[in-house]
Amino acid sequence: MNRVYLKTYGCQMNERDSEAVAAMLRKRGYSIVGHENEADVVLLNTCAVRDQAEQKAIGKTGYLAKNKRNNPDFVIGILGCMAQNRGTELLDRLPDLDLLVGTQKFHRVPDHLDHIMASLKGRGPHPQTLVDLDEEDGSQNTIRAHNPEERRISAFVSIMQGCNMSCTFCIVPKTRGRERCRSIRDIVEEVEELAASGTREVTLLGQIVNSYGRREIPFRNGKSPFVQLIEAVNEVKGIERIRFTSPHPRGFKQDLIEAYRDLPKLCEHVHLPLQSGSNKILKAMNRPYSRERYRQIVEDLRAIVPDMYFSTDIIVGFPGETEGDFELTQEFFQEIGFEMAYIFKYSVRTGTPAAEMDDQVPKTVKEERNQVLLQILADRSLARNRALIGTTQEVLVEGPARKGEGILAGRTRGNRKVVLAGDPELAGWLVATRIEDATVSTLRGILVEKAFGKSPRCTSIMVSQDAL
Ligand code: SAH
Ligand code: F3S
């Protein structure tokens, strides 16, 4: 009766929320299972950023509802962004739902499930759908539970919730609410706990991380609250690498650029959402920067860290995007040279300003533009990966690769995926790896005989002799 399968759609933030829910449920005596067929309870943690993501979750719920015919005690819940976006209107389509929980109420899931379970056991009235979609003060402080039995070499840490911007295409301000941040102390404590349990890399998560603490925490020595936070995390022993996602080009200032020079654990990869290379479209999107400003940030970063890696988010087919606008995006995308990108076809989100705009772009055109950018991306990524052949890279070994006996998977500081042969005991080690081969997405390397010496960016390179 207490086996829960938790399925996550969407971004890293959702993954992190699901992890925290799973940890809280375990603590409450539920067991988390790896497949819906083994479960008494299925919870879908949903995404609302694009229609496709919503349709997937709705389809899945409809399919799962069939289980109720054989087993009336089977419980289905929808959590997160789609719950928040669509609210109780979802019940018209999905009357079998037992639970609907919004983005500020993840920490209430164990209580709600307990309640439903008690009712099913006949100790209470059979529940209607339990709906909890309200805002809650302090909910940003609730996503901090981790499962102590599960060692994560690389872990996400949620530093803030919500977004105060109003990009005209985006539903996130509606689903995630106003911006609220956790305290530096609280975040550092969580990172320390993670380090003690074996975590070596943390990725700090927020909708716009560089606006972290802008209202609550004063600048210190010309440094923004976000840079102060990274500095504090940089001090945590046992943590070797720091990443964050996503910053906004607005507010990507010199203090953050210099952090890449000054903080050895901050990895030389930045995910900086561009959305469009046309200033006209950026304006229509209500993105307060220009392509020139974006280029300047990239140049400033490359001036400090010549081997910086860049990834981005792009939307193709935003309303009013002409052939000329797209050419500007294409040209700029090529110019910057992104190693990784999420390229989205614009999806109409009811209630956002862009949904009402004229000149919606036909689906086929969006598809074509998507393909053009994907090809540029593949070429660039392959070229950058090939350039690493013959070099020795610091690789953080994350664990066994999905495919291949005795093969390990890890990442370079630039966030390139590496596979290499070695002992699974190497998980969590930073090893020197010589790159032998490269595809668009993956580098193949071998452990080198000895570490290539400590570069200033590298706090500890270790090679386990046993693994050689
Ligand atoms: N601030 C967040 C953005 C969250 S949404 C961040 O920077 O990580 C993630 C991405 O989804 C956005 O950057 C955008 O590229 C894409 N996106 C958002 N709304 C969209 C829509 N209506 N259609 C297509 N893509 C969208
Ligand atoms: Fe969405 Fe723009 Fe915020 S993309 S999450 S409204 S910065």
XYZ file of C-alpha atoms and ligand atoms in Angstrom:
501
model
C 0.000 0.000 0.000
C 2.875 2.380 0.364
C 4.926 1.995 -2.779
C 5.292 5.299 -4.607
C 6.505 5.903 -8.126
C 7.457 9.503 -8.800
C 7.805 10.589 -12.414
C 9.365 13.934 -13.265
C 8.793 16.071 -16.346
C 10.730 19.208 -17.266
C 13.688 21.051 -15.821
C 16.351 20.491 -13.150
C 14.252 22.449 -10.702
C 11.521 19.839 -11.050
C 14.057 17.053 -10.617
C 15.274 18.660 -7.448
C 11.718 19.117 -6.138
C 10.997 15.439 -6.860
C 14.152 14.338 -5.033
C 13.095 16.305 -1.989
C 9.550 14.870 -2.122
C 10.999 11.352 -2.423
C 13.260 11.926 0.578
C 10.366 13.254 2.665
C 8.150 10.307 1.671
C 10.860 7.790 2.558
C 11.202 9.376 5.945
C 7.472 8.943 6.410
C 7.725 5.209 5.706
C 6.809 5.110 2.032
C 9.033 3.199 -0.322
C 10.048 4.754 -3.618
C 9.938 2.314 -6.534
C 11.458 2.539 -9.991
C 8.421 1.690 -12.123
C 4.711 2.480 -12.180
C 3.816 -1.232 -12.394
C 5.269 -1.807 -8.945
C 3.500 1.156 -7.386
C 0.364 1.734 -5.303
C 0.746 5.478 -5.764
C 1.933 7.328 -8.862
C 2.835 10.989 -8.553
C 3.617 13.005 -11.664
C 5.704 16.099 -11.074
C 4.756 18.147 -14.098
C 6.009 20.901 -16.404
C 3.946 23.686 -17.984
C 6.569 25.491 -20.051
C 5.342 24.037 -23.323
C 2.082 22.450 -24.376
C 3.784 19.185 -25.289
C 4.949 18.662 -21.714
C 1.434 19.201 -20.406
C -0.100 16.866 -22.975
C 2.357 14.123 -22.037
C 1.417 14.304 -18.367
C -2.312 14.455 -19.140
C -2.003 11.436 -21.450
C -0.082 9.536 -18.811
C -2.656 10.285 -16.128
C -5.487 9.094 -18.380
C -3.575 5.882 -19.037
C -2.832 5.302 -15.348
C -6.456 5.916 -14.418
C -7.248 2.572 -16.053
C -5.454 0.889 -13.144
C -8.258 2.081 -10.910
C -10.669 -0.351 -12.574
C -8.753 -3.331 -11.198
C -7.583 -1.631 -8.079
C -9.811 1.109 -6.677
C -7.149 1.865 -4.057
C -4.646 2.925 -6.687
C -3.694 6.575 -6.075
C -2.771 9.131 -8.741
C -1.442 12.604 -8.039
C -0.332 15.551 -10.144
C 2.233 17.870 -8.591
C 4.032 21.015 -9.647
C 3.801 23.443 -12.522
C 0.898 22.011 -14.520
C -1.147 21.629 -11.335
C -0.465 25.279 -10.560
C -1.098 26.430 -14.112
C -4.337 24.592 -14.797
C -5.705 24.241 -11.288
C -8.961 22.422 -10.655
C -9.906 22.740 -14.320
C -7.719 19.631 -14.693
C -10.337 17.644 -12.780
C -12.805 18.033 -15.639
C -10.421 16.104 -17.865
C -9.012 13.853 -15.180
C -11.780 13.060 -12.701
C -9.830 10.109 -11.269
C -7.153 12.302 -9.757
C -6.679 11.815 -6.018
C -4.213 14.586 -5.404
C -3.386 17.953 -6.967
C -0.476 19.820 -5.357
C 1.008 23.157 -6.442
C 4.601 24.357 -6.576
C 4.668 25.880 -3.091
C 3.262 22.784 -1.391
C 5.648 19.953 -2.228
C 6.517 19.568 1.452
C 2.853 18.813 2.208
C 2.769 15.730 -0.041
C 3.538 13.232 2.784
C 0.683 14.576 4.920
C -1.707 14.527 1.994
C -0.791 10.964 1.066
C -1.154 9.840 4.674
C -4.613 11.352 4.663
C -5.599 9.616 1.441
C -4.187 6.293 2.656
C -6.065 6.541 5.941
C -9.303 7.173 4.073
C -8.694 4.211 1.785
C -8.226 1.986 4.817
C -11.724 2.952 5.861
C -10.639 5.109 8.704
C -12.154 8.190 7.217
C -14.499 9.379 4.512
C -13.446 8.468 0.976
C -11.659 11.582 -0.122
C -12.595 13.823 -2.975
C -9.586 14.966 -4.941
C -7.323 16.594 -2.408
C -6.353 19.994 -3.801
C -3.566 22.164 -2.374
C -2.527 24.973 -4.683
C -2.129 27.946 -2.372
C 0.869 30.188 -1.951
C 2.878 29.619 1.170
C 5.326 31.985 2.842
C 8.705 30.387 3.311
C 8.099 27.536 0.863
C 11.527 28.275 -0.668
C 13.065 26.873 2.514
C 11.320 23.528 2.293
C 13.163 21.967 -0.648
C 16.240 20.817 1.198
C 15.681 17.171 2.118
C 18.014 14.621 0.548
C 17.964 10.897 0.842
C 20.939 10.074 3.077
C 21.255 6.534 1.676
C 21.645 7.745 -1.855
C 25.058 9.254 -2.449
C 24.960 11.852 -5.182
C 28.315 12.801 -6.655
C 26.669 15.730 -8.401
C 23.693 17.333 -6.674
C 21.231 20.138 -7.342
C 20.637 22.761 -4.696
C 17.609 25.010 -4.948
C 18.640 28.519 -3.837
C 15.469 30.420 -4.681
C 12.028 30.016 -6.136
C 9.860 32.023 -8.473
C 10.550 34.723 -11.043
C 9.777 38.442 -11.103
C 10.414 38.940 -14.809
C 7.681 38.904 -17.377
C 9.017 37.416 -20.562
C 5.972 37.537 -22.809
C 6.156 33.847 -23.780
C 6.653 32.388 -20.317
C 4.235 30.729 -17.891
C 6.816 30.289 -15.111
C 5.962 33.488 -13.174
C 2.409 32.134 -12.950
C 3.393 28.585 -11.980
C 6.255 29.434 -9.638
C 5.113 32.726 -8.162
C 7.144 35.712 -6.997
C 10.869 35.432 -6.377
C 11.819 34.217 -2.886
C 15.298 33.192 -1.807
C 16.831 31.077 0.918
C 19.512 32.473 3.214
C 23.209 31.979 2.421
C 23.601 30.156 5.727
C 20.823 27.730 4.997
C 22.161 26.952 1.527
C 25.729 26.511 2.777
C 24.476 24.141 5.465
C 22.762 22.031 2.848
C 25.920 21.990 0.724
C 27.964 20.943 3.788
C 25.579 18.074 4.458
C 25.845 17.024 0.836
C 29.653 17.165 0.953
C 29.634 15.021 4.086
C 27.548 12.415 2.273
C 29.973 12.274 -0.668
C 28.770 14.992 -3.040
C 31.614 16.608 -5.009
C 29.743 18.913 -7.350
C 26.769 21.196 -6.730
C 24.590 23.012 -9.225
C 22.819 26.002 -7.712
C 19.311 26.311 -9.106
C 16.996 29.254 -9.609
C 14.977 30.878 -12.386
C 17.390 33.843 -12.434
C 20.229 32.946 -10.105
C 22.053 36.239 -10.518
C 19.142 38.109 -9.009
C 19.541 35.989 -5.868
C 19.048 38.029 -2.691
C 18.873 41.395 -4.471
C 16.223 42.669 -2.116
C 17.349 40.958 1.086
C 21.154 40.916 1.108
C 23.322 44.041 0.641
C 26.266 44.228 -1.766
C 29.609 43.648 -0.017
C 32.903 44.915 -1.463
C 31.122 45.512 -4.733
C 29.907 41.938 -4.827
C 26.318 40.974 -5.432
C 24.539 38.583 -3.057
C 24.820 35.816 -5.672
C 28.602 36.168 -5.893
C 28.763 36.211 -2.082
C 26.816 32.960 -2.112
C 29.162 31.288 -4.613
C 32.120 32.470 -2.534
C 30.598 30.864 0.548
C 29.933 27.599 -1.299
C 33.488 27.720 -2.662
C 34.700 27.458 0.945
C 32.891 24.174 1.637
C 35.424 21.391 2.064
C 34.822 18.327 -0.063
C 32.990 20.235 -2.781
C 35.246 20.378 -5.834
C 33.007 21.915 -8.453
C 30.312 24.563 -8.541
C 27.854 25.229 -11.350
C 24.646 27.222 -11.529
C 21.621 27.523 -13.765
C 20.331 29.829 -15.048
C 21.669 33.343 -14.947
C 19.967 36.121 -16.929
C 22.039 38.306 -19.275
C 20.619 41.323 -17.462
C 22.583 41.608 -14.260
C 25.472 39.425 -15.478
C 27.990 41.937 -14.147
C 31.731 42.207 -13.675
C 31.657 40.692 -10.161
C 30.196 37.477 -11.556
C 32.640 37.456 -14.468
C 35.554 37.877 -12.059
C 34.227 35.045 -9.906
C 35.334 32.722 -12.716
C 38.855 34.024 -12.263
C 38.877 34.065 -8.472
C 36.967 30.966 -7.422
C 38.807 27.789 -8.355
C 35.786 25.551 -7.929
C 33.554 27.513 -10.283
C 33.588 25.491 -13.501
C 34.270 27.150 -16.832
C 30.847 26.538 -18.295
C 27.934 28.940 -18.301
C 24.350 28.354 -19.347
C 23.182 31.775 -20.467
C 19.701 31.861 -22.055
C 19.729 33.943 -25.255
C 16.197 33.203 -26.603
C 16.752 35.144 -29.846
C 19.522 36.856 -31.796
C 17.165 39.545 -33.125
C 16.848 42.702 -31.050
C 13.352 43.224 -32.377
C 12.256 39.805 -31.132
C 14.091 40.214 -27.820
C 12.086 43.377 -27.309
C 8.817 41.635 -28.168
C 9.795 38.911 -25.719
C 10.376 41.586 -23.066
C 13.934 40.384 -22.600
C 15.801 43.509 -21.444
C 19.125 43.096 -23.308
C 20.413 43.255 -26.872
C 22.531 40.878 -28.917
C 25.375 43.402 -28.522
C 25.140 43.213 -24.736
C 25.015 39.423 -24.859
C 28.120 39.364 -27.077
C 29.899 41.657 -24.633
C 29.263 39.252 -21.726
C 30.592 36.346 -23.786
C 33.686 38.325 -24.777
C 34.346 39.443 -21.206
C 34.070 35.864 -19.977
C 36.349 34.568 -22.725
C 38.873 37.288 -21.899
C 39.107 35.896 -18.365
C 38.634 32.211 -19.178
C 39.682 31.528 -22.772
C 38.423 27.947 -22.717
C 34.959 28.814 -21.439
C 32.070 26.613 -22.579
C 28.677 28.126 -23.380
C 25.199 26.716 -23.511
C 21.890 28.457 -23.988
C 18.124 28.386 -24.473
C 16.665 29.544 -27.790
C 13.075 29.874 -28.916
C 12.364 29.616 -32.642
C 9.092 30.772 -34.159
C 8.184 33.414 -31.599
C 5.218 35.439 -32.981
C 6.409 37.896 -35.613
C 9.769 36.164 -36.152
C 10.466 36.804 -39.838
C 12.986 35.056 -42.058
C 15.271 38.067 -41.434
C 14.912 37.773 -37.642
C 15.698 34.109 -37.788
C 18.763 34.762 -39.946
C 20.017 37.109 -37.234
C 19.530 34.348 -34.654
C 21.193 31.782 -36.873
C 24.177 34.017 -37.573
C 24.571 34.962 -33.921
C 24.169 31.358 -32.769
C 26.995 30.420 -35.136
C 29.127 33.368 -34.053
C 28.969 32.652 -30.336
C 29.551 28.942 -30.817
C 27.480 27.162 -28.206
C 28.570 23.692 -27.169
C 25.099 22.872 -25.909
C 21.663 24.401 -26.353
C 18.033 23.738 -25.659
C 16.250 24.838 -28.802
C 12.507 25.208 -28.289
C 9.768 25.692 -30.817
C 7.581 28.497 -29.503
C 4.539 27.065 -27.763
C 1.456 29.184 -27.109
C 0.794 29.496 -23.356
C -2.689 30.705 -22.621
C -2.676 33.785 -20.432
C 0.734 35.071 -21.551
C 1.003 38.236 -23.710
C 2.663 36.398 -26.620
C -0.341 34.115 -26.961
C -2.359 37.156 -28.082
C 0.216 38.429 -30.562
C -0.407 38.553 -34.304
C 1.767 36.747 -36.821
C 1.998 33.397 -35.106
C 4.560 31.346 -37.001
C 3.414 28.132 -38.752
C 4.500 24.831 -37.261
C 6.450 23.748 -40.350
C 8.526 26.948 -40.258
C 9.319 26.414 -36.573
C 10.388 22.870 -37.375
C 12.691 24.023 -40.192
C 14.300 26.698 -38.019
C 14.751 24.204 -35.236
C 16.602 21.858 -37.583
C 18.899 24.620 -38.849
C 20.038 25.466 -35.316
C 20.371 21.815 -34.319
C 22.762 21.284 -37.212
C 24.919 24.286 -36.283
C 24.972 23.031 -32.706
C 26.017 19.515 -33.698
C 28.855 20.834 -35.874
C 30.161 23.133 -33.171
C 29.859 20.553 -30.417
C 31.694 17.934 -32.449
C 34.468 20.366 -33.401
C 34.967 21.454 -29.793
C 34.974 17.838 -28.591
C 37.436 16.783 -31.322
C 39.763 19.575 -30.327
C 40.145 17.842 -26.978
C 41.505 14.627 -28.482
C 45.039 14.130 -27.207
C 44.626 16.479 -24.250
C 44.394 15.455 -20.613
C 41.286 16.607 -18.796
C 40.168 16.690 -15.203
C 37.148 14.383 -15.030
C 34.778 14.013 -12.112
C 33.732 10.360 -12.166
C 30.018 10.115 -11.440
C 29.620 6.326 -11.528
C 29.093 3.438 -13.925
C 28.051 4.475 -17.443
C 24.613 3.386 -18.580
C 26.116 1.154 -21.247
C 29.153 -1.102 -21.062
C 30.652 -3.318 -18.388
C 33.440 -1.637 -16.433
C 32.796 1.708 -18.119
C 32.509 4.840 -16.041
C 30.815 8.125 -16.867
C 31.960 11.535 -15.784
C 32.241 15.129 -16.871
C 34.955 17.629 -17.630
C 34.889 21.013 -15.970
C 33.436 22.339 -19.230
C 30.509 19.940 -18.669
C 31.387 17.588 -21.508
C 30.401 13.992 -20.930
C 33.294 11.517 -20.771
C 33.289 7.709 -20.709
C 36.332 5.772 -19.582
C 37.213 2.291 -18.378
C 37.878 1.994 -14.671
C 36.954 0.676 -11.276
C 33.493 1.749 -10.014
C 35.274 2.686 -6.779
C 36.513 5.749 -8.637
C 33.055 7.335 -8.385
C 33.489 10.727 -6.759
C 37.162 11.076 -7.711
C 38.647 13.750 -9.897
C 40.890 11.895 -12.272
C 43.220 12.934 -15.033
C 41.928 11.443 -18.260
C 43.481 11.502 -21.714
C 40.876 12.048 -24.411
C 41.160 9.490 -27.204
C 38.005 9.924 -29.249
C 34.995 12.205 -29.566
C 31.424 12.273 -30.831
C 28.979 15.186 -30.771
C 27.897 14.400 -27.238
C 30.583 12.238 -25.657
C 34.326 12.054 -25.169
C 36.067 8.719 -24.772
C 39.127 8.768 -22.573
C 41.586 6.636 -20.654
C 42.897 7.181 -17.179
C 46.408 8.520 -17.467
C 49.209 7.013 -15.503
C 49.683 9.966 -13.309
C 47.941 13.217 -12.656
C 49.103 16.072 -14.867
C 49.906 18.257 -11.911
C 47.687 20.653 -10.130
C 46.474 23.434 -12.314
C 45.424 26.545 -10.422
C 41.824 25.741 -11.313
C 42.026 22.295 -9.855
C 42.007 21.721 -6.139
C 42.801 18.029 -6.182
C 43.577 15.632 -8.961
C 43.802 12.087 -7.792
C 44.319 8.835 -9.597
C 43.611 5.654 -7.759
C 46.508 3.332 -8.523
C 44.246 0.311 -8.157
C 42.166 1.460 -11.058
C 45.034 1.717 -13.500
N 14.487 31.401 -16.110
C 14.497 30.045 -16.550
C 13.593 29.817 -17.707
C 12.651 28.741 -17.412
S 11.792 28.215 -18.793
C 15.884 29.709 -16.924
O 16.543 30.589 -17.451
O 16.280 28.556 -16.738
C 13.129 27.402 -19.650
C 13.194 27.749 -21.085
O 12.027 27.315 -21.731
C 13.270 29.229 -21.397
O 14.569 29.723 -21.282
C 12.755 29.280 -22.812
O 13.798 29.132 -23.746
C 11.830 28.076 -22.895
N 10.429 28.489 -22.957
C 9.732 29.151 -22.007
N 8.484 29.386 -22.436
C 8.381 28.865 -23.675
C 7.346 28.790 -24.642
N 6.156 29.334 -24.417
N 7.594 28.151 -25.807
C 8.803 27.613 -26.044
N 9.818 27.663 -25.171
C 9.623 28.276 -24.002
Fe 10.426 32.748 -17.659
Fe 11.712 34.892 -18.348
Fe 11.439 34.259 -15.775
S 11.943 32.888 -19.252
S 11.290 32.065 -15.782
S 9.832 34.856 -17.167
S 13.253 35.151 -16.794
